[in-house]
Amino acid sequence: MARSKKSSESNTDLKNRKVSNWLRLLPGSSRESPRVQTPRKPLKDTFSLVEPQINAEGVHIWPFSKSCPVDVLFMTTHDRQRVRMNRHGYFEILYLCSGYGVCHIQDRLLPFHEGDLAVIGSTLYHRIECQSESPLTIAALFFEPEFICCDGADDSAGYLTPFLLQDAEFPHIVPAKAGIPRQVLDLMLSIQAELPASTPRARLAVKTYLKMVLMLLVNQYAAYAGTIETFRRQERALDRLRPLFRFIGDNLGSSVQVRQAARMCGMSESYFMNFFKQVTGLSFVAYLNHFRIEQAQRLLAQSDESMVSISQQVGFCDQSYFGTVFRKIAGMTPAAYRRRVRSQPGAIQGRASHIRPVIDGASHTSSASASAGLQR
C-alpha cells in the first residue's frame, strides 16, 4: 500500500515538473505576477509550421494523433511573413503570451492584446497578424470536435456551442480582464503535460482538461444569441466554392480568370466577387495570388529550378509581375527569399515536386457532425 502511494506521488511530481520545465517567467515577473509565461523550448515559427499544410481550398490540415486528436503548441509570428488566410476542420483556441496583433477573421480586424484569448471555429477564414515591433508569442490549442461530441453522452455537443454559433458579429476575442484566458492557459499547460497521450489514463486526463476549458467558454458565451443556422449557412457557402478550389489545386500553372471562376460556381461575375470575398475574407485575385506565392516559396526553398520555371509552374506568365506579387506578399524578392531560407539551419534542399492538395469533404465532416449532435 505504501509502495503504491509512493508511486502515485512520484507520477504527480513528474507531471508537475514537466509543466514547470516548459515555463520561464518573463523578465521582472514572479509566480504571483499576472504577466504571461512562455516555454523554455525553442518556439515554432508559425509561417514555416502552418503555411506548408494549407491546401488550395485554404484548409489547414494538422497531423493529429488518431487516438487523441488534441495538440498544444507555442508559436511565434512576425510581420515579415504572414500565413495566408485559412480555415480548418479542427477547432482552435489561441492565447497571446506576448506582443500585440490583430485577429483577421473574414473581413474583420479584431485587436488582440497580451493575455487575450481568441476562439475560432472551422468555417471562417482567418490569420493572426503581428502589429508589434517584437514577434508575437502564441499558445495554441487545436482539437478535433469529435473527440468531445462522439463520446456517447447525449449532451456532449453542448460543449462546442461557442464554436458552432460564430456569425459575423461573434465576439471571438475574450479579453484578459475577464479572467478566463489565464484559466484556459493553465488548463492548456495541463493538457500539454499529458501529451502524447499514449495511455487510457492520459487520454482521460486530456479530455477532462479540455472539457474544463470548453465549459469556461460555454459560460462566457452563454448570453450570445447565435444560432446553429449560422454554421450551416457558412458550410453551404463553402460547398458552392469547392469545385473552384479543386480546379485551382489541379491546375496550378493555368490562368484562371474571374469570369471562368464565376462560371464554375454558377454565378454572375459581380455576384461571385462579392460572394467569394464574404466567404473567404479575400478577393478572388488576392486569394489566388496568395496560394500561388505559397507554392512558389516551397519550390524556391526545396528546388534549384530557375525563377522563370518556378513562375510559370505557379501560373505567372510574366516573370516581372511574379516578382512584384511575390515582393508584395512575402516582403522580399524571390531571390532574396531563396537565399534567406537556404541560409537557415536545417534548410531542406533538393528537387521538389508539386503535390496536388487533398480536397474532399474531410475538412468539415467532424465539425458538421458536431453541429448535428447539437441539433439533436
Short mmCIF file of C-alpha atoms in Angstrom, two decimals:
data_model
loop_
_atom_site.label_atom_id
_atom_site.label_comp_id
_atom_site.label_asym_id
_atom_site.label_seq_id
_atom_site.Cartn_x
_atom_site.Cartn_y
_atom_site.Cartn_z
CA MET A 1 0.00 0.00 0.00
CA ALA A 2 2.80 2.39 0.97
CA ARG A 3 4.68 1.48 -2.20
CA SER A 4 1.59 2.21 -4.33
CA LYS A 5 1.14 5.60 -2.65
CA LYS A 6 4.79 6.47 -3.22
CA SER A 7 4.47 5.54 -6.90
CA SER A 8 1.38 7.74 -7.25
CA GLU A 9 3.15 10.69 -5.65
CA SER A 10 6.12 10.19 -7.96
CA ASN A 11 3.89 10.28 -11.03
CA THR A 12 2.28 13.50 -9.82
CA ASP A 13 5.65 15.10 -9.14
CA LEU A 14 6.82 14.07 -12.60
CA LYS A 15 3.83 15.74 -14.25
CA ASN A 16 4.33 18.91 -12.21
CA ARG A 17 7.99 19.03 -13.15
CA LYS A 18 7.09 18.52 -16.82
CA VAL A 19 4.82 21.58 -16.73
CA SER A 20 7.38 23.63 -14.81
CA ASN A 21 10.19 22.75 -17.21
CA TRP A 22 8.15 24.16 -20.07
CA LEU A 23 7.85 27.55 -18.45
CA ARG A 24 10.07 30.52 -17.83
CA LEU A 25 8.86 33.81 -16.41
CA LEU A 26 9.28 36.96 -18.45
CA PRO A 27 11.82 39.49 -17.08
CA GLY A 28 10.63 41.31 -13.99
CA SER A 29 7.81 38.89 -13.21
CA SER A 30 7.14 36.43 -10.40
CA ARG A 31 4.85 33.47 -9.81
CA GLU A 32 2.25 35.79 -8.30
CA SER A 33 2.55 38.26 -11.19
CA PRO A 34 -0.19 38.46 -13.83
CA ARG A 35 2.48 38.55 -16.55
CA VAL A 36 2.42 35.88 -19.22
CA GLN A 37 4.52 32.72 -19.25
CA THR A 38 6.33 31.27 -22.27
CA PRO A 39 8.01 27.88 -22.86
CA ARG A 40 11.70 27.18 -22.38
CA LYS A 41 11.87 25.14 -25.57
CA PRO A 42 12.51 26.95 -28.90
CA LEU A 43 9.31 28.42 -30.28
CA LYS A 44 7.97 27.15 -33.60
CA ASP A 45 7.71 29.72 -36.40
CA THR A 46 4.06 29.96 -37.40
CA PHE A 47 4.75 30.51 -41.10
CA SER A 48 7.05 27.50 -41.55
CA LEU A 49 4.83 25.34 -39.33
CA VAL A 50 1.40 26.18 -40.76
CA GLU A 51 1.80 27.52 -44.31
CA PRO A 52 3.06 24.27 -45.95
CA GLN A 53 -0.02 22.43 -44.66
CA ILE A 54 -2.59 24.79 -46.23
CA ASN A 55 -4.13 23.38 -49.42
CA ALA A 56 -5.75 25.08 -52.41
CA GLU A 57 -9.06 25.31 -50.59
CA GLY A 58 -7.31 27.30 -47.89
CA VAL A 59 -7.76 24.45 -45.42
CA HIS A 60 -5.01 23.79 -42.90
CA ILE A 61 -4.51 20.08 -42.19
CA TRP A 62 -2.96 19.28 -38.82
CA PRO A 63 -1.41 15.80 -38.19
CA PHE A 64 -3.32 14.81 -35.07
CA SER A 65 -2.86 11.57 -33.20
CA LYS A 66 -5.79 9.33 -34.15
CA SER A 67 -6.32 8.14 -30.59
CA CYS A 68 -6.19 11.63 -29.07
CA PRO A 69 -6.73 14.42 -31.65
CA VAL A 70 -5.64 17.27 -29.39
CA ASP A 71 -2.46 19.31 -29.52
CA VAL A 72 -0.92 22.25 -27.64
CA LEU A 73 1.99 24.19 -29.05
CA PHE A 74 3.78 27.50 -28.64
CA MET A 75 4.42 29.55 -31.77
CA THR A 76 5.96 32.85 -32.74
CA THR A 77 4.86 35.08 -35.60
CA HIS A 78 6.18 38.35 -37.01
CA ASP A 79 5.16 40.83 -39.70
CA ARG A 80 7.76 39.74 -42.28
CA GLN A 81 5.97 36.53 -43.31
CA ARG A 82 2.21 36.26 -42.93
CA VAL A 83 0.36 32.99 -43.14
CA ARG A 84 -2.36 33.29 -45.77
CA MET A 85 -6.00 33.30 -44.74
CA ASN A 86 -7.06 29.75 -43.91
CA ARG A 87 -9.61 27.65 -42.09
CA HIS A 88 -9.56 24.10 -40.74
CA GLY A 89 -11.74 21.20 -39.71
CA TYR A 90 -10.48 21.32 -36.13
CA PHE A 91 -11.37 23.95 -33.52
CA GLU A 92 -8.77 26.41 -32.27
CA ILE A 93 -8.10 28.43 -29.11
CA LEU A 94 -5.22 30.93 -29.06
CA TYR A 95 -3.71 32.67 -26.04
CA LEU A 96 -1.47 35.68 -26.74
CA CYS A 97 1.52 35.34 -24.41
CA SER A 98 3.35 38.46 -25.59
CA GLY A 99 3.15 41.19 -28.20
CA TYR A 100 0.22 42.91 -29.88
CA GLY A 101 -1.59 41.94 -33.05
CA VAL A 102 -4.91 41.67 -34.80
CA CYS A 103 -7.05 38.62 -35.34
CA HIS A 104 -8.06 38.86 -39.02
CA ILE A 105 -11.28 36.85 -39.37
CA GLN A 106 -13.04 37.09 -42.75
CA ASP A 107 -13.19 40.87 -43.29
CA ARG A 108 -12.93 41.78 -39.59
CA LEU A 109 -9.78 43.00 -37.83
CA LEU A 110 -10.07 42.34 -34.09
CA PRO A 111 -7.46 43.80 -31.68
CA PHE A 112 -5.51 41.01 -29.97
CA HIS A 113 -3.67 42.08 -26.80
CA GLU A 114 -1.31 40.25 -24.47
CA GLY A 115 -3.32 37.96 -22.22
CA ASP A 116 -6.34 37.82 -24.57
CA LEU A 117 -7.91 34.61 -25.85
CA ALA A 118 -9.13 34.01 -29.43
CA VAL A 119 -11.83 31.40 -30.08
CA ILE A 120 -12.02 30.23 -33.71
CA GLY A 121 -14.29 27.63 -35.31
CA SER A 122 -13.93 25.64 -38.51
CA THR A 123 -15.74 27.62 -41.21
CA LEU A 124 -14.13 31.08 -41.03
CA TYR A 125 -11.01 32.12 -42.92
CA HIS A 126 -8.57 33.80 -40.58
CA ARG A 127 -5.00 34.53 -39.58
CA ILE A 128 -3.12 36.34 -36.81
CA GLU A 129 -1.19 39.45 -37.88
CA CYS A 130 1.65 40.91 -35.81
CA GLN A 131 1.40 44.64 -35.08
CA SER A 132 4.23 44.97 -32.55
CA GLU A 133 7.95 45.50 -33.14
CA SER A 134 8.82 42.20 -31.47
CA PRO A 135 7.29 38.90 -32.67
CA LEU A 136 4.10 37.58 -31.12
CA THR A 137 4.26 34.56 -28.84
CA ILE A 138 1.11 32.46 -29.02
CA ALA A 139 -0.04 29.37 -27.11
CA ALA A 140 -2.34 27.35 -29.38
CA LEU A 141 -4.80 24.58 -28.56
CA PHE A 142 -6.05 22.53 -31.53
CA PHE A 143 -8.64 19.77 -31.19
CA GLU A 144 -10.98 17.75 -33.39
CA PRO A 145 -14.61 18.26 -32.28
CA GLU A 146 -15.47 14.57 -32.49
CA PHE A 147 -13.09 13.93 -29.59
CA ILE A 148 -15.72 15.66 -27.44
CA CYS A 149 -19.04 15.17 -29.21
CA CYS A 150 -18.64 11.49 -30.12
CA ASP A 151 -18.04 10.08 -26.66
CA GLY A 152 -21.56 8.65 -26.33
CA ALA A 153 -23.02 11.27 -23.99
CA ASP A 154 -26.25 12.92 -25.19
CA ASP A 155 -25.17 16.41 -24.16
CA SER A 156 -21.53 16.30 -25.29
CA ALA A 157 -22.11 18.55 -28.31
CA GLY A 158 -23.18 21.29 -25.92
CA TYR A 159 -19.54 21.82 -25.03
CA LEU A 160 -18.93 23.01 -28.60
CA THR A 161 -21.62 25.70 -28.85
CA PRO A 162 -19.13 28.64 -28.77
CA PHE A 163 -17.53 27.26 -31.96
CA LEU A 164 -20.74 26.42 -33.81
CA LEU A 165 -22.56 29.73 -33.36
CA GLN A 166 -19.94 32.05 -34.85
CA ASP A 167 -21.69 34.58 -37.08
CA ALA A 168 -20.48 37.92 -38.50
CA GLU A 169 -20.83 39.62 -35.11
CA PHE A 170 -19.39 36.88 -32.91
CA PRO A 171 -17.00 38.21 -30.20
CA HIS A 172 -14.03 35.94 -30.96
CA ILE A 173 -11.71 37.72 -28.51
CA VAL A 174 -12.07 37.12 -24.77
CA PRO A 175 -10.16 39.99 -23.09
CA ALA A 176 -7.55 39.30 -20.42
CA LYS A 177 -9.53 41.30 -17.85
CA ALA A 178 -12.30 38.68 -18.00
CA GLY A 179 -10.00 36.33 -16.06
CA ILE A 180 -10.94 33.33 -18.18
CA PRO A 181 -7.93 33.47 -20.54
CA ARG A 182 -5.42 32.73 -17.76
CA GLN A 183 -7.55 29.86 -16.50
CA VAL A 184 -7.62 28.47 -20.03
CA LEU A 185 -3.84 28.82 -20.36
CA ASP A 186 -3.32 26.86 -17.14
CA LEU A 187 -5.53 24.07 -18.48
CA MET A 188 -3.71 24.14 -21.83
CA LEU A 189 -0.45 23.55 -19.97
CA SER A 190 -2.04 20.66 -18.09
CA ILE A 191 -3.10 19.15 -21.42
CA GLN A 192 0.37 19.63 -22.84
CA ALA A 193 1.90 17.84 -19.86
CA GLU A 194 -0.16 14.74 -20.75
CA LEU A 195 0.86 14.68 -24.43
CA PRO A 196 1.47 12.44 -26.22
CA ALA A 197 -1.48 10.73 -24.55
CA SER A 198 -0.35 7.14 -25.01
CA THR A 199 -2.32 5.56 -22.16
CA PRO A 200 -6.04 5.43 -21.32
CA ARG A 201 -5.36 7.49 -18.18
CA ALA A 202 -3.57 10.21 -20.17
CA ARG A 203 -6.36 10.37 -22.76
CA LEU A 204 -8.94 10.64 -19.98
CA ALA A 205 -6.93 13.46 -18.41
CA VAL A 206 -6.67 15.32 -21.72
CA LYS A 207 -10.41 15.01 -22.35
CA THR A 208 -11.21 16.15 -18.81
CA TYR A 209 -8.97 19.22 -19.02
CA LEU A 210 -10.34 20.04 -22.48
CA LYS A 211 -13.93 19.84 -21.22
CA MET A 212 -12.98 22.21 -18.39
CA VAL A 213 -11.67 24.66 -21.00
CA LEU A 214 -14.85 24.33 -23.04
CA MET A 215 -17.08 24.78 -20.01
CA LEU A 216 -15.34 28.08 -19.25
CA LEU A 217 -16.12 29.19 -22.81
CA VAL A 218 -19.72 27.94 -22.68
CA ASN A 219 -20.27 30.11 -19.60
CA GLN A 220 -18.50 33.08 -21.22
CA TYR A 221 -20.72 32.95 -24.32
CA ALA A 222 -23.95 31.84 -22.62
CA ALA A 223 -25.66 35.16 -23.36
CA TYR A 224 -24.67 35.26 -27.03
CA ALA A 225 -27.70 34.80 -29.26
CA GLY A 226 -26.19 32.90 -32.16
CA THR A 227 -27.98 30.07 -33.96
CA ILE A 228 -26.89 26.78 -35.45
CA GLU A 229 -28.13 28.06 -38.82
CA THR A 230 -25.12 30.41 -38.87
CA PHE A 231 -22.76 27.44 -39.01
CA ARG A 232 -24.81 25.66 -41.65
CA ARG A 233 -25.06 28.76 -43.84
CA GLN A 234 -21.27 29.10 -43.91
CA GLU A 235 -20.87 25.40 -44.74
CA ARG A 236 -23.29 25.73 -47.67
CA ALA A 237 -21.34 28.74 -48.94
CA LEU A 238 -18.07 26.79 -48.82
CA ASP A 239 -19.70 23.91 -50.70
CA ARG A 240 -20.53 26.26 -53.58
CA LEU A 241 -16.85 27.24 -53.88
CA ARG A 242 -15.42 23.74 -53.53
CA PRO A 243 -15.31 22.93 -57.30
CA LEU A 244 -13.30 26.11 -57.85
CA PHE A 245 -10.85 25.26 -55.07
CA ARG A 246 -10.38 21.81 -56.58
CA PHE A 247 -9.71 23.30 -60.02
CA ILE A 248 -7.10 25.70 -58.61
CA GLY A 249 -5.29 22.85 -56.89
CA ASP A 250 -5.32 20.68 -60.02
CA ASN A 251 -4.30 23.46 -62.43
CA LEU A 252 -1.70 25.48 -60.57
CA GLY A 253 0.09 26.63 -63.73
CA SER A 254 -3.06 27.60 -65.63
CA SER A 255 -4.57 31.05 -65.93
CA VAL A 256 -7.86 31.43 -64.06
CA GLN A 257 -9.95 34.50 -64.89
CA VAL A 258 -12.72 35.85 -62.69
CA ARG A 259 -15.25 35.11 -65.44
CA GLN A 260 -14.14 31.47 -65.58
CA ALA A 261 -14.21 31.13 -61.79
CA ALA A 262 -17.71 32.62 -61.60
CA ARG A 263 -18.95 30.20 -64.26
CA MET A 264 -17.58 27.21 -62.31
CA CYS A 265 -19.62 28.32 -59.31
CA GLY A 266 -22.75 29.08 -61.35
CA MET A 267 -22.73 32.81 -60.56
CA SER A 268 -22.50 36.12 -62.37
CA GLU A 269 -19.13 37.89 -62.12
CA SER A 270 -20.35 40.66 -59.83
CA TYR A 271 -22.19 38.27 -57.51
CA PHE A 272 -19.22 35.89 -57.46
CA MET A 273 -16.75 38.61 -56.47
CA ASN A 274 -18.93 39.72 -53.54
CA PHE A 275 -19.73 36.15 -52.54
CA PHE A 276 -16.09 35.00 -52.59
CA LYS A 277 -14.95 37.98 -50.51
CA GLN A 278 -17.72 37.39 -47.98
CA VAL A 279 -16.87 33.69 -47.58
CA THR A 280 -13.06 33.82 -47.57
CA GLY A 281 -12.29 37.36 -46.41
CA LEU A 282 -10.19 37.96 -49.55
CA SER A 283 -10.91 38.93 -53.13
CA PHE A 284 -10.57 36.06 -55.60
CA VAL A 285 -7.43 37.54 -57.16
CA ALA A 286 -5.80 38.08 -53.75
CA TYR A 287 -6.69 34.53 -52.68
CA LEU A 288 -5.30 33.05 -55.90
CA ASN A 289 -2.08 35.07 -55.66
CA HIS A 290 -1.50 34.07 -52.03
CA PHE A 291 -1.92 30.40 -52.90
CA ARG A 292 0.43 30.63 -55.89
CA ILE A 293 3.10 32.54 -53.97
CA GLU A 294 2.98 29.96 -51.17
CA GLN A 295 3.62 27.23 -53.74
CA ALA A 296 6.45 29.32 -55.22
CA GLN A 297 8.02 29.69 -51.78
CA ARG A 298 8.03 25.93 -51.39
CA LEU A 299 9.72 25.45 -54.76
CA LEU A 300 12.28 28.17 -54.04
CA ALA A 301 13.17 26.51 -50.74
CA GLN A 302 13.26 22.91 -51.93
CA SER A 303 14.46 23.02 -55.55
CA ASP A 304 17.18 24.55 -57.73
CA GLU A 305 14.82 25.46 -60.56
CA SER A 306 15.13 28.87 -62.21
CA MET A 307 12.88 31.82 -61.39
CA VAL A 308 11.38 31.61 -64.87
CA SER A 309 10.48 27.94 -64.44
CA ILE A 310 9.01 28.46 -60.97
CA SER A 311 6.96 31.50 -62.00
CA GLN A 312 5.44 29.51 -64.88
CA GLN A 313 4.74 26.47 -62.71
CA VAL A 314 2.66 28.58 -60.32
CA GLY A 315 0.69 30.35 -63.04
CA PHE A 316 2.61 33.58 -63.74
CA CYS A 317 3.43 34.05 -67.44
CA ASP A 318 5.25 37.33 -66.75
CA GLN A 319 8.31 36.94 -64.51
CA SER A 320 8.33 40.66 -63.71
CA TYR A 321 4.74 40.50 -62.46
CA PHE A 322 5.61 37.36 -60.49
CA GLY A 323 8.39 39.28 -58.75
CA THR A 324 6.07 42.19 -57.98
CA VAL A 325 3.37 39.98 -56.46
CA PHE A 326 5.94 37.91 -54.57
CA ARG A 327 7.51 41.01 -53.01
CA LYS A 328 4.09 42.37 -52.02
CA ILE A 329 3.08 39.15 -50.26
CA ALA A 330 6.41 37.86 -48.90
CA GLY A 331 8.07 41.22 -48.27
CA MET A 332 11.16 40.40 -50.35
CA THR A 333 12.17 39.29 -53.85
CA PRO A 334 12.08 35.59 -54.82
CA ALA A 335 15.90 35.51 -54.96
CA ALA A 336 16.21 37.08 -51.50
CA TYR A 337 13.68 34.60 -50.14
CA ARG A 338 15.64 31.65 -51.56
CA ARG A 339 18.90 32.94 -50.04
CA ARG A 340 17.27 33.53 -46.68
CA VAL A 341 15.64 30.11 -46.49
CA ARG A 342 18.78 28.29 -47.69
CA SER A 343 20.87 30.04 -45.02
CA GLN A 344 18.68 28.83 -42.17
CA PRO A 345 19.79 25.77 -40.15
CA GLY A 346 18.12 22.56 -41.30
CA ALA A 347 17.09 24.00 -44.65
CA ILE A 348 15.75 21.30 -46.97
CA GLN A 349 17.27 21.35 -50.42
CA GLY A 350 16.80 19.17 -53.46
CA ARG A 351 14.24 18.91 -56.19
CA ALA A 352 10.64 19.29 -55.09
CA SER A 353 7.52 18.23 -56.94
CA HIS A 354 4.12 19.83 -56.66
CA ILE A 355 1.68 17.61 -54.80
CA ARG A 356 -1.98 18.05 -55.51
CA PRO A 357 -3.74 19.09 -52.30
CA VAL A 358 -6.36 16.75 -50.95
CA ILE A 359 -9.75 18.42 -51.23
CA ASP A 360 -12.64 16.17 -50.33
CA GLY A 361 -15.26 16.53 -47.65
CA ALA A 362 -12.96 15.56 -44.81
CA SER A 363 -12.08 19.06 -43.71
CA HIS A 364 -15.56 19.79 -42.44
CA THR A 365 -17.01 16.36 -41.68
CA SER A 366 -16.16 16.41 -37.98
CA SER A 367 -17.50 19.90 -37.33
CA ALA A 368 -20.61 19.12 -39.35
CA SER A 369 -21.21 16.04 -37.20
CA ALA A 370 -20.77 18.22 -34.13
CA SER A 371 -23.48 20.59 -35.34
CA ALA A 372 -25.75 17.61 -35.99
CA GLY A 373 -25.18 16.44 -32.44
CA LEU A 374 -26.05 19.88 -31.10
CA GLN A 375 -29.25 19.96 -33.14
CA ARG A 376 -30.34 16.65 -31.66
#
